[in-house]
Every structure is written in structure tokens, then in C-alpha cells.
Amino acid sequence: MKGFLTVAILGALTLFAVYAIADEKMSDMKMKATSSRSWTGEVVDTGCYLAQEARGAKHKECGTKCVANGMPMGLLTNDGRLYLLTMDHDNADPYNQLKEWVGSMVVVTGTQLERSGMKAIDVTGAKPVAVKAK
């Protein structure tokens, strides 16, 4: 009986430890969201950018075709950060407008999301960056 009780206590302690470690790991994976703000950068198709660093006006035609065929879009900011762009479920229009601006500089408004190290912007607004006349 004493041996069974010892095994039961050790088993319960082990399960408790496993649960505590798993709970700590899961809290690291929970989504973090910030309040609404704006970012400036270039709209890129994530496949070509990540594989070949393809971007800019010379990649516009290919990037637009990739996005139209389902490739996720990203925003490459001036400081070199790449954010996945996600569609706001209440208003998809700004996100869909970005599909026409692949290879162009834009200002994106939205909420930054982060989970498991991946950063995204839930797009609530978008507009092209005004080109300065020379």
C-alpha cells in the first residue's frame, strides 16, 4: 500500500510539473495585439521576396500575379522588417486594395498581431505614399 501511495504521489507531481511547463509554453504562444497605428513600406508578395528578395517596380507584374493566385502579401518597412498582411474581417476593402499596389510604397493602418514570433498587421486602412515632385 505504501508503494502504491508513493507512486501515486510521484505521478501526480509529474503531471503537475508537465502541466505547468506546458501552460508556460502556451502563454508564450498567445497572440499579442497592439492598438491601431500606421506603417510605411513596400507591398511585397512574400513568396518571391523571401525566396529571391524580389521587390520593387521591376517585380510588380510578377508580384501582382503571385498575389492574385493566392500568395500572401507582406509589408516591407523602411527599417527592413517584414509584416504579414491580414484581412480585417469587418472591412476587407483596404486589404484588397493593397493587391493592386504590389511593388509600391504605401501607408498601412491597422493592428499589429504577434504569435509564436510571427508579426502581422490586420489591415484597416491603406493608401499609396505620395510621390514627391522634383
PDB file of C-alpha atoms in Angstrom:
ATOM      1  CA  MET A   1       0.000   0.000   0.000  1.00  0.00           C
ATOM      2  CA  LYS A   2       2.865   2.363   0.866  1.00  0.00           C
ATOM      3  CA  GLY A   3       4.473   1.735  -2.523  1.00  0.00           C
ATOM      4  CA  PHE A   4       1.226   2.448  -4.357  1.00  0.00           C
ATOM      5  CA  LEU A   5       0.762   5.716  -2.447  1.00  0.00           C
ATOM      6  CA  THR A   6       4.327   6.808  -3.271  1.00  0.00           C
ATOM      7  CA  VAL A   7       3.841   6.015  -6.959  1.00  0.00           C
ATOM      8  CA  ALA A   8       0.509   7.875  -6.981  1.00  0.00           C
ATOM      9  CA  ILE A   9       2.062  10.974  -5.361  1.00  0.00           C
ATOM     10  CA  LEU A  10       5.039  10.929  -7.741  1.00  0.00           C
ATOM     11  CA  GLY A  11       2.676  10.515 -10.693  1.00  0.00           C
ATOM     12  CA  ALA A  12       0.533  13.448  -9.570  1.00  0.00           C
ATOM     13  CA  LEU A  13       3.620  15.637  -9.067  1.00  0.00           C
ATOM     14  CA  THR A  14       4.914  14.686 -12.513  1.00  0.00           C
ATOM     15  CA  LEU A  15       1.580  15.546 -14.146  1.00  0.00           C
ATOM     16  CA  PHE A  16       1.507  18.853 -12.284  1.00  0.00           C
ATOM     17  CA  ALA A  17       5.040  19.705 -13.489  1.00  0.00           C
ATOM     18  CA  VAL A  18       4.216  18.761 -17.093  1.00  0.00           C
ATOM     19  CA  TYR A  19       1.038  20.872 -16.985  1.00  0.00           C
ATOM     20  CA  ALA A  20       2.913  23.870 -15.527  1.00  0.00           C
ATOM     21  CA  ILE A  21       5.611  23.694 -18.223  1.00  0.00           C
ATOM     22  CA  ALA A  22       3.020  23.284 -20.999  1.00  0.00           C
ATOM     23  CA  ASP A  23       0.998  26.212 -19.656  1.00  0.00           C
ATOM     24  CA  GLU A  24       4.125  28.401 -19.641  1.00  0.00           C
ATOM     25  CA  LYS A  25       4.935  27.429 -23.233  1.00  0.00           C
ATOM     26  CA  MET A  26       1.353  28.103 -24.351  1.00  0.00           C
ATOM     27  CA  SER A  27       1.412  31.574 -22.794  1.00  0.00           C
ATOM     28  CA  ASP A  28       4.447  32.353 -24.965  1.00  0.00           C
ATOM     29  CA  MET A  29       2.343  31.407 -27.999  1.00  0.00           C
ATOM     30  CA  LYS A  30      -0.683  33.541 -27.120  1.00  0.00           C
ATOM     31  CA  MET A  31      -1.488  36.346 -29.501  1.00  0.00           C
ATOM     32  CA  LYS A  32      -0.299  39.813 -28.646  1.00  0.00           C
ATOM     33  CA  ALA A  33      -2.112  42.752 -30.252  1.00  0.00           C
ATOM     34  CA  THR A  34      -1.310  46.451 -30.178  1.00  0.00           C
ATOM     35  CA  SER A  35      -3.596  49.408 -30.635  1.00  0.00           C
ATOM     36  CA  SER A  36      -4.175  50.789 -34.129  1.00  0.00           C
ATOM     37  CA  ARG A  37      -1.235  52.559 -35.779  1.00  0.00           C
ATOM     38  CA  SER A  38       0.351  53.113 -39.206  1.00  0.00           C
ATOM     39  CA  TRP A  39       3.391  51.682 -41.005  1.00  0.00           C
ATOM     40  CA  THR A  40       5.052  52.825 -44.226  1.00  0.00           C
ATOM     41  CA  GLY A  41       6.647  50.338 -46.560  1.00  0.00           C
ATOM     42  CA  GLU A  42       6.502  48.396 -49.791  1.00  0.00           C
ATOM     43  CA  VAL A  43       3.834  45.796 -50.509  1.00  0.00           C
ATOM     44  CA  VAL A  44       5.598  42.544 -51.461  1.00  0.00           C
ATOM     45  CA  ASP A  45       4.459  39.054 -52.312  1.00  0.00           C
ATOM     46  CA  THR A  46       6.007  37.010 -49.535  1.00  0.00           C
ATOM     47  CA  GLY A  47       6.977  34.027 -51.700  1.00  0.00           C
ATOM     48  CA  CYS A  48       9.216  35.862 -54.160  1.00  0.00           C
ATOM     49  CA  TYR A  49      10.550  38.249 -51.525  1.00  0.00           C
ATOM     50  CA  LEU A  50      11.571  35.507 -49.079  1.00  0.00           C
ATOM     51  CA  ALA A  51      12.975  33.207 -51.773  1.00  0.00           C
ATOM     52  CA  GLN A  52      14.728  35.728 -54.011  1.00  0.00           C
ATOM     53  CA  GLU A  53      14.420  39.143 -52.338  1.00  0.00           C
ATOM     54  CA  ALA A  54      12.340  40.150 -55.380  1.00  0.00           C
ATOM     55  CA  ARG A  55      10.647  43.526 -54.927  1.00  0.00           C
ATOM     56  CA  GLY A  56      10.184  46.981 -56.394  1.00  0.00           C
ATOM     57  CA  ALA A  57       8.821  48.235 -59.689  1.00  0.00           C
ATOM     58  CA  LYS A  58      10.719  45.608 -61.725  1.00  0.00           C
ATOM     59  CA  HIS A  59       8.898  42.850 -59.791  1.00  0.00           C
ATOM     60  CA  LYS A  60       5.447  44.476 -59.855  1.00  0.00           C
ATOM     61  CA  GLU A  61       3.986  42.347 -62.671  1.00  0.00           C
ATOM     62  CA  CYS A  62       5.196  39.042 -61.194  1.00  0.00           C
ATOM     63  CA  GLY A  63       4.276  40.045 -57.630  1.00  0.00           C
ATOM     64  CA  THR A  64       0.781  41.125 -58.653  1.00  0.00           C
ATOM     65  CA  LYS A  65       0.277  37.801 -60.443  1.00  0.00           C
ATOM     66  CA  CYS A  66       1.548  35.842 -57.412  1.00  0.00           C
ATOM     67  CA  VAL A  67      -0.782  37.711 -55.034  1.00  0.00           C
ATOM     68  CA  ALA A  68      -3.740  37.238 -57.409  1.00  0.00           C
ATOM     69  CA  ASN A  69      -3.028  33.495 -57.324  1.00  0.00           C
ATOM     70  CA  GLY A  70      -3.096  33.384 -53.516  1.00  0.00           C
ATOM     71  CA  MET A  71       0.441  34.218 -52.388  1.00  0.00           C
ATOM     72  CA  PRO A  72       0.268  36.107 -49.049  1.00  0.00           C
ATOM     73  CA  MET A  73       1.210  39.780 -49.070  1.00  0.00           C
ATOM     74  CA  GLY A  74       3.684  41.405 -46.742  1.00  0.00           C
ATOM     75  CA  LEU A  75       4.718  44.920 -45.858  1.00  0.00           C
ATOM     76  CA  LEU A  76       8.468  45.522 -46.026  1.00  0.00           C
ATOM     77  CA  THR A  77       9.149  48.582 -43.884  1.00  0.00           C
ATOM     78  CA  ASN A  78      11.970  51.051 -44.371  1.00  0.00           C
ATOM     79  CA  ASP A  79      13.843  49.518 -41.427  1.00  0.00           C
ATOM     80  CA  GLY A  80      13.828  46.080 -43.119  1.00  0.00           C
ATOM     81  CA  ARG A  81      11.033  44.455 -41.102  1.00  0.00           C
ATOM     82  CA  LEU A  82       8.575  42.218 -42.910  1.00  0.00           C
ATOM     83  CA  TYR A  83       4.992  42.018 -41.647  1.00  0.00           C
ATOM     84  CA  LEU A  84       2.406  39.569 -42.932  1.00  0.00           C
ATOM     85  CA  LEU A  85      -0.678  41.500 -44.060  1.00  0.00           C
ATOM     86  CA  THR A  86      -4.015  40.058 -42.949  1.00  0.00           C
ATOM     87  CA  MET A  87      -7.549  40.992 -43.932  1.00  0.00           C
ATOM     88  CA  ASP A  88      -9.762  42.720 -41.375  1.00  0.00           C
ATOM     89  CA  HIS A  89     -12.940  40.636 -41.257  1.00  0.00           C
ATOM     90  CA  ASP A  90     -15.156  43.697 -40.758  1.00  0.00           C
ATOM     91  CA  ASN A  91     -13.845  45.531 -43.849  1.00  0.00           C
ATOM     92  CA  ALA A  92     -11.821  43.700 -46.495  1.00  0.00           C
ATOM     93  CA  ASP A  93     -11.609  46.699 -48.863  1.00  0.00           C
ATOM     94  CA  PRO A  94      -8.264  48.163 -47.651  1.00  0.00           C
ATOM     95  CA  TYR A  95      -6.601  44.737 -47.770  1.00  0.00           C
ATOM     96  CA  ASN A  96      -7.958  44.027 -51.240  1.00  0.00           C
ATOM     97  CA  GLN A  97      -6.793  47.462 -52.453  1.00  0.00           C
ATOM     98  CA  LEU A  98      -3.230  46.534 -51.432  1.00  0.00           C
ATOM     99  CA  LYS A  99      -3.286  43.736 -54.034  1.00  0.00           C
ATOM    100  CA  GLU A 100      -3.125  46.441 -56.708  1.00  0.00           C
ATOM    101  CA  TRP A 101      -0.163  48.152 -55.056  1.00  0.00           C
ATOM    102  CA  VAL A 102       2.360  45.282 -55.003  1.00  0.00           C
ATOM    103  CA  GLY A 103       5.795  46.800 -55.580  1.00  0.00           C
ATOM    104  CA  SER A 104       4.605  50.233 -54.430  1.00  0.00           C
ATOM    105  CA  MET A 105       5.174  52.258 -51.280  1.00  0.00           C
ATOM    106  CA  VAL A 106       2.080  52.549 -49.086  1.00  0.00           C
ATOM    107  CA  VAL A 107       0.907  53.599 -45.656  1.00  0.00           C
ATOM    108  CA  VAL A 108      -0.944  50.764 -43.927  1.00  0.00           C
ATOM    109  CA  THR A 109      -3.109  51.341 -40.878  1.00  0.00           C
ATOM    110  CA  GLY A 110      -4.159  48.522 -38.606  1.00  0.00           C
ATOM    111  CA  THR A 111      -3.433  46.490 -35.528  1.00  0.00           C
ATOM    112  CA  GLN A 112      -0.153  44.638 -35.101  1.00  0.00           C
ATOM    113  CA  LEU A 113      -0.611  40.987 -34.232  1.00  0.00           C
ATOM    114  CA  GLU A 114       2.082  38.631 -32.992  1.00  0.00           C
ATOM    115  CA  ARG A 115       2.019  34.930 -32.259  1.00  0.00           C
ATOM    116  CA  SER A 116       4.909  32.494 -31.929  1.00  0.00           C
ATOM    117  CA  GLY A 117       7.352  35.117 -33.194  1.00  0.00           C
ATOM    118  CA  MET A 118       5.420  35.949 -36.361  1.00  0.00           C
ATOM    119  CA  LYS A 119       4.298  39.558 -36.774  1.00  0.00           C
ATOM    120  CA  ALA A 120       1.342  40.653 -38.860  1.00  0.00           C
ATOM    121  CA  ILE A 121      -0.797  43.714 -39.489  1.00  0.00           C
ATOM    122  CA  ASP A 122      -4.570  43.336 -39.529  1.00  0.00           C
ATOM    123  CA  VAL A 123      -5.229  45.933 -42.238  1.00  0.00           C
ATOM    124  CA  THR A 124      -7.949  48.516 -41.553  1.00  0.00           C
ATOM    125  CA  GLY A 125      -6.701  51.221 -43.933  1.00  0.00           C
ATOM    126  CA  ALA A 126      -4.274  51.680 -46.817  1.00  0.00           C
ATOM    127  CA  LYS A 127      -3.172  54.477 -49.106  1.00  0.00           C
ATOM    128  CA  PRO A 128      -0.294  54.987 -51.528  1.00  0.00           C
ATOM    129  CA  VAL A 129       2.627  57.121 -50.461  1.00  0.00           C
ATOM    130  CA  ALA A 130       2.518  60.420 -52.277  1.00  0.00           C
ATOM    131  CA  VAL A 131       5.373  60.713 -54.768  1.00  0.00           C
ATOM    132  CA  LYS A 132       7.261  63.977 -54.303  1.00  0.00           C
ATOM    133  CA  ALA A 133       7.587  66.066 -57.443  1.00  0.00           C
ATOM    134  CA  LYS A 134      11.115  67.153 -58.351  1.00  0.00           C
TER     135      LYS A 134
END
